[in-house]
Every structure is written in structure tokens, then in C-alpha cells.
PDB file of C-alpha atoms in Angstrom:
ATOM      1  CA  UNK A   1     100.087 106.324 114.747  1.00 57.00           C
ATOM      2  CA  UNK A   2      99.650 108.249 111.519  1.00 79.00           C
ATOM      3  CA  UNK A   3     102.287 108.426 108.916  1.00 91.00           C
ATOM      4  CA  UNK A   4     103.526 110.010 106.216  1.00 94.00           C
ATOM      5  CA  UNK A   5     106.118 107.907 104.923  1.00 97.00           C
ATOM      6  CA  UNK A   6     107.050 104.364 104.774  1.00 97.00           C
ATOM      7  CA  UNK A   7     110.781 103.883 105.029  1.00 98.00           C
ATOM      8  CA  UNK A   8     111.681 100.169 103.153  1.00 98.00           C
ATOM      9  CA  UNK A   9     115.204  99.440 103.684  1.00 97.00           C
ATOM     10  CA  UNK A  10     117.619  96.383 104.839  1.00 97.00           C
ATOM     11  CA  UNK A  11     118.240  96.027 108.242  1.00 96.00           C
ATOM     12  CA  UNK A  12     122.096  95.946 107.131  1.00 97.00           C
ATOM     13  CA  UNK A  13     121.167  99.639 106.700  1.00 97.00           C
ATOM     14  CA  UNK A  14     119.983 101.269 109.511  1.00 96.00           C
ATOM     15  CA  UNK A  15     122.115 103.888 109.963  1.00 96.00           C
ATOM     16  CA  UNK A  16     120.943 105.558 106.665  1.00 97.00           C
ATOM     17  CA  UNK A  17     117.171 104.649 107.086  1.00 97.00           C
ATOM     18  CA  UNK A  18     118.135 106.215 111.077  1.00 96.00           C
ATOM     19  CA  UNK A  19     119.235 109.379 109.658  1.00 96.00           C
ATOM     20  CA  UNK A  20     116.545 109.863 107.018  1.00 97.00           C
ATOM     21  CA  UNK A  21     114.012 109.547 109.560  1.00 96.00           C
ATOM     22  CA  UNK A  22     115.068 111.238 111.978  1.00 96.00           C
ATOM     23  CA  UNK A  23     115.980 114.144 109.340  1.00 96.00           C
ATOM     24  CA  UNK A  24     112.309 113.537 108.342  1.00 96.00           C
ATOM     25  CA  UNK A  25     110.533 113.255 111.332  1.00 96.00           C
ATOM     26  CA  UNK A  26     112.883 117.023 112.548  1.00 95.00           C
ATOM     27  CA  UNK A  27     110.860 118.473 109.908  1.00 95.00           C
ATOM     28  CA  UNK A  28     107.514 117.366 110.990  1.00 94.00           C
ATOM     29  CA  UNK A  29     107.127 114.489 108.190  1.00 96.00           C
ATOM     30  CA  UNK A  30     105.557 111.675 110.169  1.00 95.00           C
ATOM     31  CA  UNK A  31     107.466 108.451 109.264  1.00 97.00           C
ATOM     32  CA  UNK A  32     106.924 104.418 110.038  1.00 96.00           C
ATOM     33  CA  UNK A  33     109.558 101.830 109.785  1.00 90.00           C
ATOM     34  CA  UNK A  34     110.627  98.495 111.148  1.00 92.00           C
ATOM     35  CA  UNK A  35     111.339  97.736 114.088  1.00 93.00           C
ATOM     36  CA  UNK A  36     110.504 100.721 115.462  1.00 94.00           C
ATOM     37  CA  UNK A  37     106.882 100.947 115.042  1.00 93.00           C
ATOM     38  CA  UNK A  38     106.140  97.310 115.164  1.00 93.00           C
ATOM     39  CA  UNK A  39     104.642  96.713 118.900  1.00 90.00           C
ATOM     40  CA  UNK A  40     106.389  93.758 120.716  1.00 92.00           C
ATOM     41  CA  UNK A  41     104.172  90.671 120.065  1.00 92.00           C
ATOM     42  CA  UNK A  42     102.325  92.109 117.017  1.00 92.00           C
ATOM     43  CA  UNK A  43     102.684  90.281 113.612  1.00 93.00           C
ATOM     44  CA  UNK A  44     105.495  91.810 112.007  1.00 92.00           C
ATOM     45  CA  UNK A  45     104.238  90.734 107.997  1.00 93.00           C
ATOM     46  CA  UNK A  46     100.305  92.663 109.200  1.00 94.00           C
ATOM     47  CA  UNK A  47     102.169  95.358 110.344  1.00 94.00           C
ATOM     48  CA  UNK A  48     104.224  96.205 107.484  1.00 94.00           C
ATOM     49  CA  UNK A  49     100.475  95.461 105.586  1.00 94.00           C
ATOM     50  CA  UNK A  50      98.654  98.112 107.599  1.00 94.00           C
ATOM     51  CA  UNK A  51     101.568 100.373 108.037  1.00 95.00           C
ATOM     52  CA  UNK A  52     102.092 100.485 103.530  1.00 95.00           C
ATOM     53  CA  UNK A  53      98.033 100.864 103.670  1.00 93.00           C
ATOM     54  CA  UNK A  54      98.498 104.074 105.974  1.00 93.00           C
ATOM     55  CA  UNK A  55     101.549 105.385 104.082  1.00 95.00           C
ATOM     56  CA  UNK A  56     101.172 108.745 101.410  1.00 95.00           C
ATOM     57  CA  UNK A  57     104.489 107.195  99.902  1.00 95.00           C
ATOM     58  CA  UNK A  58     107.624 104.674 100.350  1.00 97.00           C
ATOM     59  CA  UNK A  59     110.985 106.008 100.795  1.00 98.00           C
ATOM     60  CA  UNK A  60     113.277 103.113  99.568  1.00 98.00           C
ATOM     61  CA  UNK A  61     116.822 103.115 100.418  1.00 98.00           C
ATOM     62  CA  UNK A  62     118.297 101.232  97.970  1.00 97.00           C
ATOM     63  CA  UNK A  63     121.826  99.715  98.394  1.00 97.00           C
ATOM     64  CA  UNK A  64     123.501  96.297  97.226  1.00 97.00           C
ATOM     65  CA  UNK A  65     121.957  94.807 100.628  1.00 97.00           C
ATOM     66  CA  UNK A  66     118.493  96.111 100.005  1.00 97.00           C
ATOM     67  CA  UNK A  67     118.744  94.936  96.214  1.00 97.00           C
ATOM     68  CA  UNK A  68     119.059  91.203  97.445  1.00 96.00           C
ATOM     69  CA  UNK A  69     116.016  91.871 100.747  1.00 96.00           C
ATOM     70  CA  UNK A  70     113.418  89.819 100.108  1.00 96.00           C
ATOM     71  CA  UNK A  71     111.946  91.749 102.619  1.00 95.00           C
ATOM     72  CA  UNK A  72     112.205  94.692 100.628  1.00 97.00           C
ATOM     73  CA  UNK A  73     111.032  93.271  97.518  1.00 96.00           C
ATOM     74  CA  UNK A  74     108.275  91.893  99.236  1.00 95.00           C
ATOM     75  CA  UNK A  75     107.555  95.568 100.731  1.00 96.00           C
ATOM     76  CA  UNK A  76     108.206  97.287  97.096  1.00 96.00           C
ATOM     77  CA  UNK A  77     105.551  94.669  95.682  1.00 95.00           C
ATOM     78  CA  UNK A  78     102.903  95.423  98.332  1.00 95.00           C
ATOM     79  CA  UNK A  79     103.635  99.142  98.227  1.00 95.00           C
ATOM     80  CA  UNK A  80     103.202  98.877  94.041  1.00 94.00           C
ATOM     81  CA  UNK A  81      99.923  96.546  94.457  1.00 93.00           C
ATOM     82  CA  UNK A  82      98.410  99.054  97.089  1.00 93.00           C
ATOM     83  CA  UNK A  83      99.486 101.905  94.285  1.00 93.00           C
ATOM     84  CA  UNK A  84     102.041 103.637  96.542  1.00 94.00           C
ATOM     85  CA  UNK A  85     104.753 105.956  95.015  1.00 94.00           C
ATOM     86  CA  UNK A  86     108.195 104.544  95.606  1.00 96.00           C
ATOM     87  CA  UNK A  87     110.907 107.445  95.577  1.00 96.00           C
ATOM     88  CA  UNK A  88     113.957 105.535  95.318  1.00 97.00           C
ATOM     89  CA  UNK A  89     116.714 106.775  97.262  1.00 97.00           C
ATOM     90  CA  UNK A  90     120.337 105.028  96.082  1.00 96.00           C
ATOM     91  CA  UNK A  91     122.825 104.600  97.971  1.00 96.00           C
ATOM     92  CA  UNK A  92     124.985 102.553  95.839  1.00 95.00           C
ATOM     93  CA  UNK A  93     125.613 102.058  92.225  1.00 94.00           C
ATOM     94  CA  UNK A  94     124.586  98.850  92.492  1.00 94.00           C
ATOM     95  CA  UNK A  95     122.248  97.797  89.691  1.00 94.00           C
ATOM     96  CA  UNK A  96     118.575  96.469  90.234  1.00 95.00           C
ATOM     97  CA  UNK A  97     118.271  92.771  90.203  1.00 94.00           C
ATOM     98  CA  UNK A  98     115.401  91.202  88.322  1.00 90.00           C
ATOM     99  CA  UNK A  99     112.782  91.721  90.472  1.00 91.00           C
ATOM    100  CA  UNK A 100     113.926  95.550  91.600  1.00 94.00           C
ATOM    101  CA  UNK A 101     114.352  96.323  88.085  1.00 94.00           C
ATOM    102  CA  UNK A 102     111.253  95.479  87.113  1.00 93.00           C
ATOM    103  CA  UNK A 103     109.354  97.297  90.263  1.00 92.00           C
ATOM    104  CA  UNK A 104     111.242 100.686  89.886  1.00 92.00           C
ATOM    105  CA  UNK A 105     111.637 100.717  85.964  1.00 90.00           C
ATOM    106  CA  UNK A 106     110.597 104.004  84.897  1.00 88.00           C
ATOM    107  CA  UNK A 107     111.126 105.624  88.675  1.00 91.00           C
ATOM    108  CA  UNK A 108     112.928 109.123  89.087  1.00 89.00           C
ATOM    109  CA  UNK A 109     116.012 108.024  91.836  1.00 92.00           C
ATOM    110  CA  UNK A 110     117.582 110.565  94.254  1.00 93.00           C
ATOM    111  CA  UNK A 111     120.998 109.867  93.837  1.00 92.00           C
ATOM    112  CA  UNK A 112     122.870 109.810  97.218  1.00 94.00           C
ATOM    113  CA  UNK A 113     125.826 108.451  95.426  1.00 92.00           C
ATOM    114  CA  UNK A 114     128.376 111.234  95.277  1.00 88.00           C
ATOM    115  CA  UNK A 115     129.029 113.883  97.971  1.00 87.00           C
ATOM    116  CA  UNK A 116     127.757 114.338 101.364  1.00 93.00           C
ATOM    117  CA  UNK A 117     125.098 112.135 102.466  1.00 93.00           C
ATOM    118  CA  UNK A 118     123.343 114.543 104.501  1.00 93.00           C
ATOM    119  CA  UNK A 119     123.077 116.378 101.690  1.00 94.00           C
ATOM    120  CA  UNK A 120     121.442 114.000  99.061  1.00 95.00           C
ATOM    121  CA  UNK A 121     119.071 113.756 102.452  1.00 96.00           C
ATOM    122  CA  UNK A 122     117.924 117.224 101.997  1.00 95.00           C
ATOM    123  CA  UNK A 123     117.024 116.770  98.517  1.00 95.00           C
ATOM    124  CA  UNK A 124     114.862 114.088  99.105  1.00 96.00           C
ATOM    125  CA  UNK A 125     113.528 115.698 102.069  1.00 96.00           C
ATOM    126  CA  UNK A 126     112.598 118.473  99.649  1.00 94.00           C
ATOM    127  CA  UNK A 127     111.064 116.180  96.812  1.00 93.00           C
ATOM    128  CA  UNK A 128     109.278 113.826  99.736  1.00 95.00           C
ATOM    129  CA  UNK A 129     107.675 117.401 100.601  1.00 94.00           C
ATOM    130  CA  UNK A 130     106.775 117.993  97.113  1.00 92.00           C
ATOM    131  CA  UNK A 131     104.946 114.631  96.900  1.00 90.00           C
ATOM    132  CA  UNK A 132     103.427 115.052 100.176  1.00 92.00           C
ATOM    133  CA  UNK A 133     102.166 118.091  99.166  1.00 88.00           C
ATOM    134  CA  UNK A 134     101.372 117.071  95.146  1.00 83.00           C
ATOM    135  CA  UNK A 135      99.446 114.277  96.914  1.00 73.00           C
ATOM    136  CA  UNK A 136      97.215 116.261  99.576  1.00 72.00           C
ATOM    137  CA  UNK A 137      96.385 118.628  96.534  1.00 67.00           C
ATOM    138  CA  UNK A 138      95.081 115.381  94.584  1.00 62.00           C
ATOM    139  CA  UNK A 139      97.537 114.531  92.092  1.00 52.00           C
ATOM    140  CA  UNK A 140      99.072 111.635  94.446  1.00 50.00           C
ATOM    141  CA  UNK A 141      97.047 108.511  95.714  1.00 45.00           C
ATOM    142  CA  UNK A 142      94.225 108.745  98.488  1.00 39.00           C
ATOM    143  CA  UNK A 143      94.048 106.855 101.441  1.00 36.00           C
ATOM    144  CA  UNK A 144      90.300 108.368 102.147  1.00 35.00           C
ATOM    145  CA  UNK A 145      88.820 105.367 100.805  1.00 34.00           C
ATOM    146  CA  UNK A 146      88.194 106.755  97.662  1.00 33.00           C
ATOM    147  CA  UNK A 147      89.141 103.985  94.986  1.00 34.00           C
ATOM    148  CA  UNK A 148      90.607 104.779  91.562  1.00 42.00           C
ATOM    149  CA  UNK A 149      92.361 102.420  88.976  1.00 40.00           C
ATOM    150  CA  UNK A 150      95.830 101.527  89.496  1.00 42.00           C
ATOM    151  CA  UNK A 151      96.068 103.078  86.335  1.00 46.00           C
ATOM    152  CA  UNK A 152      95.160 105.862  87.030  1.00 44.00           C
ATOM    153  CA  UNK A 153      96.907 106.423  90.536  1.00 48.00           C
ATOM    154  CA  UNK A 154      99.683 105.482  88.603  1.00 47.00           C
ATOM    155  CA  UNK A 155      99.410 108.333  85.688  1.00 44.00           C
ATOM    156  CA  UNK A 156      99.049 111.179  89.015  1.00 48.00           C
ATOM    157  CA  UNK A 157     101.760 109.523  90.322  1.00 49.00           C
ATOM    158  CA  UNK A 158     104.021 109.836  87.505  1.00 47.00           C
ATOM    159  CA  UNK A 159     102.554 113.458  87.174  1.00 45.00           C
ATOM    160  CA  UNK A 160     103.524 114.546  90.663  1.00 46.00           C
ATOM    161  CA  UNK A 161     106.906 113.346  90.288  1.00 49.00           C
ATOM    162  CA  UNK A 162     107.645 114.765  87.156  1.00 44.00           C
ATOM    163  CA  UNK A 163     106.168 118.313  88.576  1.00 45.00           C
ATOM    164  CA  UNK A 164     108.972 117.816  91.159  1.00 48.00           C
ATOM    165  CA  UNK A 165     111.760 116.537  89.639  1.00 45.00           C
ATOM    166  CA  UNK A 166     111.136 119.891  86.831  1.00 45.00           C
ATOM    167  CA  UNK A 167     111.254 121.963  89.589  1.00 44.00           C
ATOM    168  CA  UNK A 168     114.544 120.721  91.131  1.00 50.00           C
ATOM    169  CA  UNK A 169     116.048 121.658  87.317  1.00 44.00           C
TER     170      UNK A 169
END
């Protein structure tokens, strides 16, 4: 199944990855995550592979448990390697360990934090559609087959979220 979005998250979590997708997948953005989408009997580390290689972008929810996931950091690296944008979406005030800080240092974070979080899900709902749509208009990464530099996937990357993040001010 096509996808829009890869949701990375700690199984500790659910309920927050739950209601982002389903808030998502309401308005028609097409989202994979675990276990869900993984078939029964299918290699769960090849599916997470494929599924990143599919994805426009990774939502992460971010939280103290998803800070120590070596699942997640495994998924953040792949996501990274494959030149994915990561919109980190925190949960906590937990600060990145090591390894997170050193895969999201420089990233704009949708603060879910303070007040309501169906709210905070609504702005990154709105900024996910931004990218989305920053993306399909060639300013995000291309899953046509088309190769660029990391690089340089990185620099329209960093473009596209700045667009939206100005916007939101």
C-alpha cells in the first residue's frame, strides 16, 4: 500500500502514534506504521526498509521512551541515510540522547508539550500537509527514482521546512 508518512515511535506509545494516524489518515494523508502494516510472517526489519523507502517523510513521536528505542534510532538512521525529512513531534521535554541529538540537530520540532494534544495534532497535520505538498512541488525528496545528493535533498529539505514553519508565524 502507498504511503505518505512513516510514523517512528515506541511501542510504549501507541496511543499517540494511534491518534496521529488516525487524525492523519481522516484527512486523506496515507500513513504506514508498525505493527499495523507489517503482514503476519513478513520480516519485520525489510518491512520497516521498504516501508522508509516508500515514505514522502517520517513523523517521529518523540518521548523519553522513544529517546531510549533502539528501534527508533535505528528507524531515524535509515530514514536520514535514505534522505527522508524527519518532523519531530515531542511529546516530552525530555532531551535527545547522544544518538537522537545528533540525528535531529538542526530539526524544526512541533511542540506537543503544553495544551491539548489534539491540538498540537492539528498543527502538525497542517505542517505534514505543507511538506507533502512542498515535496510533490519539488522542493522535498523524490521517490521517482530520480537520484540527487544527500546534500542536496538535504538543502530542499531544510528549504521546505523553513517555507512552513514562516508561514505558521
Amino acid at each position: 500500500m502507498a504511503h505518505d508518512v512513516f510514523i517512528s515511535y515506541s511501542h510504549k506509545n501507541a496511543v499517540i502514534a494511534d491518534a496521529v494516524c488516525h487524525r492523519f489518515e481522516e484527512k486523506g494523508i496515507r500513513c504506514w506504521y508498525a505493527p499495523r502494516d507489517i503482514r503476519p510472517g513478513e520480516n519485520w526489519a525489510a518491512s520497516i526498509i521498504r516501508a522508509l523507502a516508500d515514505a514522502k517523510l517520517m513523523v517521529l513521536i518523540f518521548t523519553g521512551d522513544s529517546n531510549v528505542s533502539v528501534q527508533v534510532h535505528r528507524e531515524v538512521d535509515a530514514a536520514l541515510s535514505a534522505g527522508i525529512p524527519i518532523i519531530p513531534f515531542r511529546c516530552s521535554a525530555d532531551e535527545p540522547v547522544d544518538s537522537m541529538r545528533y540525528y535531529l540537530a538542526g530539526l524544526h520540532w512541533i511542540d506537543a508539550i503544553e495544551g491539548e494534544l489534539e491540538d498540537s495534532i492539528v498543527r502538525l497535520l497542517e505542517q505534514t500537509r505543507r511538506l507533502l505538498s512542498a515535496s510533490a512541488n519539488g522542493f522535498g525528496t523524490s521517490n521517482s527514482g530520480a537520484t540527487e545528493p544527500v546534500g542536496h535533498k538535504r538543502k530542499k529539505v531544510i528549504f521546505a521546512l523553513a517555507a512552513g514553519f514562516l508561514t505558521l508565524c
